[in-house]
């Protein structure tokens, strides 16, 4: 059965709760009739992918210049992962080199060093691209740019960091494409300095480099509003219009069946549906083939924290964080913190894969996540102190992300389905890629030619899907655990 209409009520994130005014696009087009004419482009999904792509293609001279665009969402704008994430626009450092170049059979992406460099520098560029759009369009989205501290807390983490740093610099020196580019990441190897910078007594060393954060719900809303206001395209948005089925028409184009809302016909369709994409390919999903075999939904949980006096005012954090065996963390301009565990933290510290995979239900949170998040800051930040009533964790939510078995997104034309495009599966790291991906995808849609700014390893190809069959089985331990319950 399709993932939507949803049979449960989702949790509400801090971002969703703090963007409810008249300009928020909640319930936009919910009661309006869907278009009866054939439209040029339909984008399914009004998260950051759908909204930023709609923004890009509706610019003057873009793919939809002089054309019609319809954005459909099964719920509201940024109702899924885009409105539930950590708000962290955080390009990864050389630390990402490890999983990207590890062989598929060992659980990595199996990429060449050149492909890995392409991704690292693409993410670095993404921060600049996103910040430039926000400033150019004067979006009120709490943009912060500064530095992220990638903190290592174990001897093994330090050893691995040094190894990957050496691998990165050696690969960069050999790369004709990347060797001239600057490196914005800095190693802070002195333990005392790492502890001073982070206020984490467990810190052994860290990498310091560029990062940003924003209010992702307001950001998504702002980009979609710009698309709706385009004077060069006719763009409309319909919330609560779940696409239950795609039909490829003999006459060309697509029919999108939206249950009681009706049917929308389009010449071209873009899937910005991330974890829910597999439900639009039911035959492939049943056979365990194609895109559904390449992606796995999973649930993560995050929280908003009101810090105590010791971490307020002049004591507030001035950097964002990613901590080995710990969380990602940002400080909002209002002084709150957004914190959540990495998947590796869940698996290594307080849970297992089956606490996350393959779950599509974001209607609740679980005790082990809530307890770990509530205890992290008091137990790890120096001088945190006692939390008064109203301080500490004050909101917890969950959201559904999408794991790609080869660890990189699926972008571009969908194989053997003319007029169908996709940009999905960001492995919980979409805020560091999506706006730059959709900028390039929009150019691809305009010209029909792959945009060379986009890493070629993101492209959906037969060879890639076939090669991914070599991937280390990801969910065997989950299946084994489920069998043990029988």
Coordinates of C-alpha atoms in Angstrom, one line a residue:
X1 CA 0.0 0.0 0.0
X2 CA 1.2 3.6 -0.5
X3 CA 2.8 5.5 2.3
X4 CA 0.1 8.1 2.1
X5 CA -2.5 9.0 3.1
X6 CA -0.8 8.6 6.4
X7 CA -2.5 6.4 8.9
X8 CA -1.0 8.2 12.0
X9 CA -0.3 11.7 13.3
X10 CA 3.3 12.8 13.1
X11 CA 5.3 14.4 15.9
X12 CA 5.8 18.2 15.7
X13 CA 9.4 19.5 15.6
X14 CA 10.7 22.7 17.0
X15 CA 11.0 24.1 13.5
X16 CA 7.4 23.2 12.6
X17 CA 6.1 24.6 15.9
X18 CA 7.9 27.9 15.4
X19 CA 6.7 28.7 11.9
X20 CA 2.9 28.8 12.1
X21 CA 2.1 32.4 11.2
X22 CA 0.1 33.6 8.2
X23 CA 3.1 33.5 5.9
X24 CA 4.0 29.9 6.7
X25 CA 2.1 28.1 3.9
X26 CA 0.4 25.7 6.3
X27 CA -2.6 24.2 4.5
X28 CA -1.8 26.1 1.3
X29 CA -4.0 24.9 -1.5
X30 CA -5.5 22.2 0.7
X31 CA -9.0 22.8 -0.4
X32 CA -8.4 24.1 -3.9
X33 CA -9.2 21.9 -7.0
X34 CA -6.2 20.3 -8.6
X35 CA -5.5 21.5 -12.2
X36 CA -7.4 19.8 -15.0
X37 CA -5.1 21.0 -17.8
X38 CA -1.8 19.2 -18.6
X39 CA 1.0 21.0 -16.7
X40 CA 4.6 21.2 -17.8
X41 CA 6.3 20.1 -14.5
X42 CA 5.0 18.5 -11.4
X43 CA 7.3 18.3 -8.4
X44 CA 6.2 15.7 -5.8
X45 CA 7.3 16.7 -2.4
X46 CA 7.5 20.2 -0.8
X47 CA 10.6 19.6 1.4
X48 CA 13.9 21.4 0.8
X49 CA 14.4 19.4 -2.4
X50 CA 11.1 20.2 -4.0
X51 CA 11.0 23.9 -2.8
X52 CA 14.5 24.7 -3.9
X53 CA 14.1 23.0 -7.2
X54 CA 10.8 24.9 -7.8
X55 CA 12.7 28.1 -7.0
X56 CA 15.5 27.3 -9.4
X57 CA 13.4 26.3 -12.4
X58 CA 11.0 29.3 -12.0
X59 CA 13.8 31.9 -12.3
X60 CA 13.9 33.9 -15.5
X61 CA 15.6 31.8 -18.2
X62 CA 15.1 28.6 -16.1
X63 CA 13.7 25.3 -17.3
X64 CA 10.1 26.4 -16.5
X65 CA 10.4 29.9 -18.0
X66 CA 7.0 30.5 -19.7
X67 CA 5.7 27.2 -18.4
X68 CA 3.5 25.8 -15.6
X69 CA 4.8 24.2 -12.4
X70 CA 2.7 22.3 -9.8
X71 CA 4.2 21.3 -6.4
X72 CA 2.3 18.5 -4.6
X73 CA 2.8 17.3 -1.0
X74 CA 1.1 14.5 0.9
X75 CA 1.0 16.8 3.9
X76 CA 2.3 20.3 4.4
X77 CA 5.4 22.2 3.4
X78 CA 8.5 20.7 5.1
X79 CA 6.3 18.2 6.9
X80 CA 8.8 15.4 6.6
X81 CA 12.6 15.3 7.0
X82 CA 13.2 18.9 5.8
X83 CA 11.2 20.2 8.8
X84 CA 12.5 17.7 11.3
X85 CA 16.3 17.8 10.9
X86 CA 19.0 19.5 12.9
X87 CA 19.1 22.7 10.8
X88 CA 22.9 22.1 10.4
X89 CA 24.4 23.2 7.0
X90 CA 27.6 21.3 7.7
X91 CA 30.0 20.4 4.9
X92 CA 32.0 17.3 6.0
X93 CA 35.8 17.4 6.3
X94 CA 38.4 14.8 5.2
X95 CA 36.7 12.6 7.8
X96 CA 34.1 11.7 5.1
X97 CA 36.9 10.3 2.9
X98 CA 36.8 7.1 4.9
X99 CA 33.2 5.9 4.1
X100 CA 33.3 7.3 0.6
X101 CA 36.4 5.3 -0.4
X102 CA 35.8 2.1 1.6
X103 CA 34.8 -0.7 -0.8
X104 CA 31.1 -1.5 -1.2
X105 CA 31.6 -5.0 0.1
X106 CA 32.9 -3.5 3.4
X107 CA 30.0 -1.1 3.8
X108 CA 31.4 2.0 2.1
X109 CA 30.5 3.9 -1.1
X110 CA 33.3 2.2 -3.1
X111 CA 34.2 5.5 -4.8
X112 CA 37.5 6.6 -6.3
X113 CA 39.5 9.2 -4.5
X114 CA 38.7 11.7 -7.2
X115 CA 34.9 11.1 -6.7
X116 CA 35.4 11.6 -3.0
X117 CA 37.1 14.9 -3.6
X118 CA 34.3 15.9 -5.9
X119 CA 31.8 15.3 -3.1
X120 CA 33.8 17.1 -0.4
X121 CA 34.3 20.2 -2.5
X122 CA 30.7 20.1 -3.7
X123 CA 29.6 20.2 -0.1
X124 CA 31.9 23.1 0.7
X125 CA 30.5 25.0 -2.3
X126 CA 26.9 24.2 -1.1
X127 CA 27.4 26.3 2.0
X128 CA 28.3 29.3 -0.1
X129 CA 25.5 28.7 -2.6
X130 CA 22.9 28.4 0.1
X131 CA 24.1 31.5 2.0
X132 CA 24.2 33.5 -1.2
X133 CA 20.6 32.7 -2.1
X134 CA 19.4 33.5 1.4
X135 CA 21.2 36.8 1.4
X136 CA 20.2 37.7 -2.2
X137 CA 16.6 36.9 -1.6
X138 CA 16.6 38.5 1.9
X139 CA 15.0 35.4 3.4
X140 CA 14.4 35.6 7.1
X141 CA 15.6 32.1 8.1
X142 CA 18.0 32.7 11.0
X143 CA 21.0 32.1 8.9
X144 CA 24.2 31.6 10.9
X145 CA 27.7 31.0 9.3
X146 CA 30.7 30.2 11.4
X147 CA 32.7 27.1 12.3
X148 CA 31.9 23.5 13.1
X149 CA 34.0 21.5 15.5
X150 CA 34.3 17.8 14.6
X151 CA 35.3 16.4 17.9
X152 CA 37.2 13.1 18.5
X153 CA 36.8 11.6 22.0
X154 CA 38.6 8.2 21.6
X155 CA 42.2 7.2 20.7
X156 CA 40.8 5.2 17.8
X157 CA 39.0 8.2 16.5
X158 CA 42.2 10.3 16.7
X159 CA 44.1 7.6 14.9
X160 CA 41.5 7.3 12.2
X161 CA 41.3 11.0 11.8
X162 CA 45.1 11.3 11.2
X163 CA 44.9 8.4 8.7
X164 CA 42.1 10.0 6.7
X165 CA 43.7 13.5 6.8
X166 CA 46.9 12.0 5.2
X167 CA 44.8 10.1 2.7
X168 CA 42.9 13.3 1.8
X169 CA 46.0 15.5 1.3
X170 CA 47.8 12.8 -0.7
X171 CA 44.7 12.4 -3.0
X172 CA 44.3 16.1 -3.4
X173 CA 48.0 16.5 -4.3
X174 CA 47.5 14.0 -7.2
X175 CA 44.2 15.6 -8.5
X176 CA 44.5 17.9 -11.4
X177 CA 41.0 19.1 -10.7
X178 CA 41.3 19.8 -7.0
X179 CA 45.0 20.2 -6.1
X180 CA 44.9 24.0 -6.4
X181 CA 41.9 24.5 -4.2
X182 CA 42.2 25.8 -0.6
X183 CA 41.6 23.6 2.4
X184 CA 39.4 25.3 5.0
X185 CA 39.6 22.6 7.6
X186 CA 42.1 22.9 10.4
X187 CA 43.3 20.2 12.7
X188 CA 43.5 21.2 16.4
X189 CA 45.7 18.4 17.8
X190 CA 46.4 19.9 21.2
X191 CA 44.0 18.2 23.7
X192 CA 43.9 21.1 26.2
X193 CA 43.0 23.5 23.4
X194 CA 40.3 21.1 22.0
X195 CA 38.8 20.9 25.5
X196 CA 38.9 24.6 25.9
X197 CA 37.2 25.3 22.5
X198 CA 34.5 22.6 23.0
X199 CA 34.0 22.7 26.8
X200 CA 33.9 19.0 26.5
X201 CA 36.4 17.3 28.9
X202 CA 36.3 14.2 26.8
X203 CA 37.7 15.9 23.7
X204 CA 41.1 14.7 22.5
X205 CA 41.4 16.7 19.2
X206 CA 39.2 18.3 16.7
X207 CA 38.8 19.5 13.1
X208 CA 37.6 23.1 12.7
X209 CA 36.0 24.2 9.5
X210 CA 33.2 26.2 7.9
X211 CA 29.6 25.5 8.7
X212 CA 26.2 27.1 8.9
X213 CA 22.7 26.7 10.2
X214 CA 19.2 27.9 9.4
X215 CA 15.6 27.5 10.3
X216 CA 14.9 24.8 7.8
X217 CA 11.1 25.1 7.9
X218 CA 11.2 28.9 7.3
X219 CA 13.9 28.3 4.6
X220 CA 11.8 25.7 2.7
X221 CA 8.8 28.0 3.0
X222 CA 10.7 31.0 1.8
X223 CA 12.1 29.2 -1.3
X224 CA 8.7 27.9 -2.2
X225 CA 7.1 31.3 -1.7
X226 CA 9.6 32.7 -4.2
X227 CA 8.6 30.1 -6.7
X228 CA 4.9 30.9 -6.2
X229 CA 5.7 34.6 -6.8
X230 CA 7.6 34.0 -10.0
X231 CA 6.7 36.3 -12.9
X232 CA 8.3 34.1 -15.5
X233 CA 6.5 30.8 -14.6
X234 CA 3.1 29.9 -13.4
X235 CA 3.7 28.0 -10.1
X236 CA 1.1 26.5 -7.8
X237 CA 1.3 24.5 -4.6
X238 CA -1.2 22.0 -3.2
X239 CA -0.8 20.6 0.3
X240 CA -2.5 17.4 1.4
X241 CA -2.5 16.0 -2.1
X242 CA -0.8 12.6 -1.6
X243 CA 0.4 10.9 -4.9
X244 CA -0.6 7.3 -4.4
X245 CA 0.3 6.1 -7.9
X246 CA 2.2 7.2 -11.0
X247 CA 0.9 6.2 -14.4
X248 CA 3.0 6.5 -17.6
X249 CA 0.7 7.6 -20.4
X250 CA 0.9 6.0 -23.9
X251 CA 0.5 9.5 -25.3
X252 CA 3.5 10.7 -23.4
X253 CA 3.8 12.3 -20.0
X254 CA 2.4 11.1 -16.7
X255 CA -0.8 10.9 -14.7
X256 CA -0.5 11.4 -10.9
X257 CA -3.3 9.8 -9.0
X258 CA -4.0 11.7 -5.8
X259 CA -6.8 9.7 -4.3
X260 CA -9.9 11.8 -3.5
X261 CA -8.1 15.0 -4.7
X262 CA -8.1 13.7 -8.3
X263 CA -5.6 13.2 -11.0
X264 CA -2.9 15.6 -12.3
X265 CA -1.4 15.2 -15.7
X266 CA 2.1 16.4 -16.4
X267 CA 4.6 16.4 -19.2
X268 CA 7.5 15.9 -16.8
X269 CA 7.6 14.8 -13.1
X270 CA 10.3 15.2 -10.5
X271 CA 10.4 12.9 -7.4
X272 CA 11.5 14.9 -4.4
X273 CA 10.1 12.2 -2.1
X274 CA 13.2 10.8 -0.4
X275 CA 12.3 7.9 1.9
X276 CA 8.8 7.5 0.5
X277 CA 10.0 7.1 -3.1
X278 CA 9.9 3.3 -3.1
X279 CA 6.1 3.3 -2.7
X280 CA 5.8 4.9 -6.2
X281 CA 7.5 1.9 -7.7
X282 CA 5.4 -1.0 -6.2
X283 CA 6.4 -3.6 -8.8
X284 CA 10.1 -2.9 -8.3
X285 CA 9.5 -2.8 -4.5
X286 CA 7.8 -6.2 -4.6
X287 CA 10.7 -7.7 -6.6
X288 CA 13.4 -6.0 -4.7
X289 CA 14.8 -4.3 -7.7
X290 CA 15.6 -0.8 -9.1
X291 CA 15.4 2.3 -6.9
X292 CA 13.4 0.6 -4.1
X293 CA 16.2 -1.9 -3.7
X294 CA 18.7 0.9 -3.4
X295 CA 17.1 2.9 -0.6
X296 CA 16.1 2.2 2.9
X297 CA 13.9 4.5 5.1
X298 CA 15.0 5.0 8.7
X299 CA 13.8 7.0 11.7
X300 CA 15.9 9.5 13.7
X301 CA 15.0 11.6 16.7
X302 CA 16.1 15.0 17.8
X303 CA 15.3 17.6 20.4
X304 CA 15.3 21.2 21.4
X305 CA 17.1 22.2 24.5
X306 CA 16.8 25.3 26.6
X307 CA 20.3 25.7 28.2
X308 CA 20.9 26.7 31.8
X309 CA 22.4 30.1 32.7
X310 CA 25.9 28.7 32.4
X311 CA 25.4 28.2 28.6
X312 CA 23.3 31.4 28.0
X313 CA 24.4 35.0 27.1
X314 CA 28.1 35.3 27.0
X315 CA 28.3 31.6 27.9
X316 CA 26.4 30.4 24.8
X317 CA 28.1 28.2 22.4
X318 CA 29.7 30.0 19.4
X319 CA 30.3 26.9 17.1
X320 CA 28.2 24.0 15.9
X321 CA 29.3 20.5 16.8
X322 CA 29.6 17.0 15.6
X323 CA 31.0 14.7 18.3
X324 CA 32.4 11.2 18.0
X325 CA 30.1 8.8 20.0
X326 CA 27.9 11.9 20.6
X327 CA 25.6 14.3 18.8
X328 CA 25.4 16.9 16.2
X329 CA 24.4 20.2 17.8
X330 CA 23.6 23.8 16.8
X331 CA 22.8 26.9 18.8
X332 CA 19.8 28.8 17.5
X333 CA 19.9 32.6 17.5
X334 CA 17.3 32.6 20.2
X335 CA 19.6 30.7 22.4
X336 CA 18.1 27.2 22.2
X337 CA 20.1 24.2 21.0
X338 CA 19.1 21.5 18.5
X339 CA 20.7 18.2 19.3
X340 CA 20.4 14.6 18.0
X341 CA 22.5 11.5 17.8
X342 CA 24.3 10.3 14.7
X343 CA 23.4 6.8 13.5
X344 CA 26.8 5.6 14.6
X345 CA 26.2 6.9 18.1
X346 CA 22.9 5.0 18.3
X347 CA 24.5 1.8 17.1
X348 CA 27.7 2.1 19.2
X349 CA 26.4 3.8 22.4
X350 CA 22.8 3.2 23.3
X351 CA 20.9 1.3 20.7
X352 CA 21.1 -0.7 17.4
X353 CA 20.1 -0.5 13.8
X354 CA 16.7 -1.9 14.5
X355 CA 15.9 1.2 16.5
X356 CA 16.1 3.2 13.3
X357 CA 15.8 0.9 10.2
X358 CA 13.5 0.3 8.2
X359 CA 11.0 2.5 10.0
X360 CA 8.6 5.0 8.3
X361 CA 6.5 6.0 11.3
X362 CA 7.3 9.4 12.8
X363 CA 4.3 9.5 15.1
X364 CA 6.3 9.1 18.3
X365 CA 9.7 9.0 20.1
X366 CA 11.3 6.3 22.1
X367 CA 12.6 6.2 25.7
X368 CA 16.2 5.3 24.9
X369 CA 16.5 8.3 22.5
X370 CA 14.8 10.7 24.9
X371 CA 16.9 9.6 27.9
X372 CA 20.2 9.8 26.0
X373 CA 19.4 13.3 24.6
X374 CA 18.3 14.6 28.0
X375 CA 21.4 13.3 29.7
X376 CA 24.0 14.3 27.1
X377 CA 24.7 17.9 27.9
X378 CA 24.6 17.6 31.7
X379 CA 26.9 14.6 31.6
X380 CA 29.4 15.9 29.0
X381 CA 29.6 19.8 28.9
X382 CA 31.8 21.3 31.6
X383 CA 29.9 23.4 34.1
X384 CA 26.5 22.7 32.6
X385 CA 25.0 22.5 36.1
X386 CA 21.6 21.7 37.4
X387 CA 18.7 22.4 35.1
X388 CA 15.8 24.5 36.5
X389 CA 12.2 23.8 35.7
X390 CA 11.8 24.7 32.0
X391 CA 15.4 24.2 31.1
X392 CA 16.9 21.1 29.4
X393 CA 15.1 19.1 26.8
X394 CA 11.7 20.7 26.1
X395 CA 10.6 19.1 22.8
X396 CA 11.5 15.8 21.2
X397 CA 10.4 14.6 17.7
X398 CA 11.2 12.0 15.1
X399 CA 11.6 12.1 11.3
X400 CA 12.1 9.7 8.4
X401 CA 15.3 9.8 6.5
X402 CA 16.6 7.8 3.5
X403 CA 19.7 5.6 3.4
X404 CA 21.3 4.9 0.0
X405 CA 23.0 1.6 0.0
X406 CA 26.0 3.1 -1.7
X407 CA 26.0 6.2 0.6
X408 CA 25.4 8.8 -2.1
X409 CA 22.2 10.5 -3.4
X410 CA 20.3 9.4 -6.5
X411 CA 19.9 12.3 -8.9
X412 CA 18.8 12.8 -12.4
X413 CA 16.6 11.0 -15.0
X414 CA 14.9 7.9 -13.7
X415 CA 15.9 5.0 -15.9
X416 CA 13.6 3.8 -18.7
X417 CA 10.9 6.3 -17.7
X418 CA 11.0 9.3 -20.0
X419 CA 10.0 12.5 -18.4
X420 CA 10.6 11.3 -14.9
X421 CA 13.4 12.8 -12.7
X422 CA 14.5 12.3 -9.1
X423 CA 16.6 13.8 -6.4
X424 CA 16.5 11.6 -3.3
X425 CA 18.3 9.6 -0.6
X426 CA 20.7 11.9 1.3
X427 CA 21.8 9.5 4.1
X428 CA 20.8 12.1 6.8
X429 CA 23.2 14.6 5.3
X430 CA 20.9 16.5 2.9
X431 CA 21.3 19.9 4.5
X432 CA 24.9 19.8 3.2
X433 CA 24.0 19.0 -0.4
X434 CA 20.4 19.7 -1.5
X435 CA 20.3 23.3 -2.5
X436 CA 23.4 22.8 -4.6
X437 CA 22.0 19.6 -6.1
X438 CA 18.8 21.2 -7.1
X439 CA 20.7 24.2 -8.6
X440 CA 22.5 21.7 -10.9
X441 CA 19.5 19.5 -11.5
X442 CA 17.5 22.5 -12.7
X443 CA 20.3 23.3 -15.2
X444 CA 20.2 19.6 -16.3
X445 CA 16.4 19.9 -16.9
X446 CA 16.9 23.1 -18.8
X447 CA 19.6 21.9 -21.2
X448 CA 19.1 18.1 -21.2
X449 CA 22.9 17.8 -20.4
X450 CA 24.4 16.7 -17.1
X451 CA 25.7 19.7 -15.1
X452 CA 29.4 19.0 -14.5
X453 CA 29.2 20.9 -11.2
X454 CA 27.3 18.0 -9.8
X455 CA 29.4 14.9 -8.9
X456 CA 28.9 12.3 -11.6
X457 CA 28.6 9.5 -9.0
X458 CA 25.2 10.9 -8.0
X459 CA 23.7 10.0 -11.4
X460 CA 21.2 7.2 -11.6
X461 CA 22.6 4.6 -14.0
X462 CA 22.0 0.9 -14.7
X463 CA 25.7 0.3 -13.9
X464 CA 25.4 2.0 -10.5
X465 CA 22.2 0.1 -9.5
X466 CA 23.8 -3.2 -10.7
X467 CA 27.1 -2.4 -8.9
X468 CA 25.2 -1.7 -5.7
X469 CA 24.3 -5.3 -5.5
X470 CA 27.8 -5.8 -4.2
X471 CA 27.0 -3.7 -1.1
X472 CA 27.5 -5.2 2.3
X473 CA 24.0 -6.4 3.4
X474 CA 22.8 -3.6 5.6
X475 CA 19.8 -4.9 7.4
X476 CA 20.8 -8.5 8.1
X477 CA 21.2 -7.9 11.8
X478 CA 17.7 -6.3 11.9
X479 CA 16.2 -9.3 10.1
X480 CA 18.0 -11.7 12.4
X481 CA 16.7 -9.9 15.4
X482 CA 13.1 -10.0 14.1
X483 CA 13.4 -13.7 13.4
X484 CA 14.6 -14.2 17.0
X485 CA 11.3 -12.8 18.2
X486 CA 9.3 -15.4 16.4

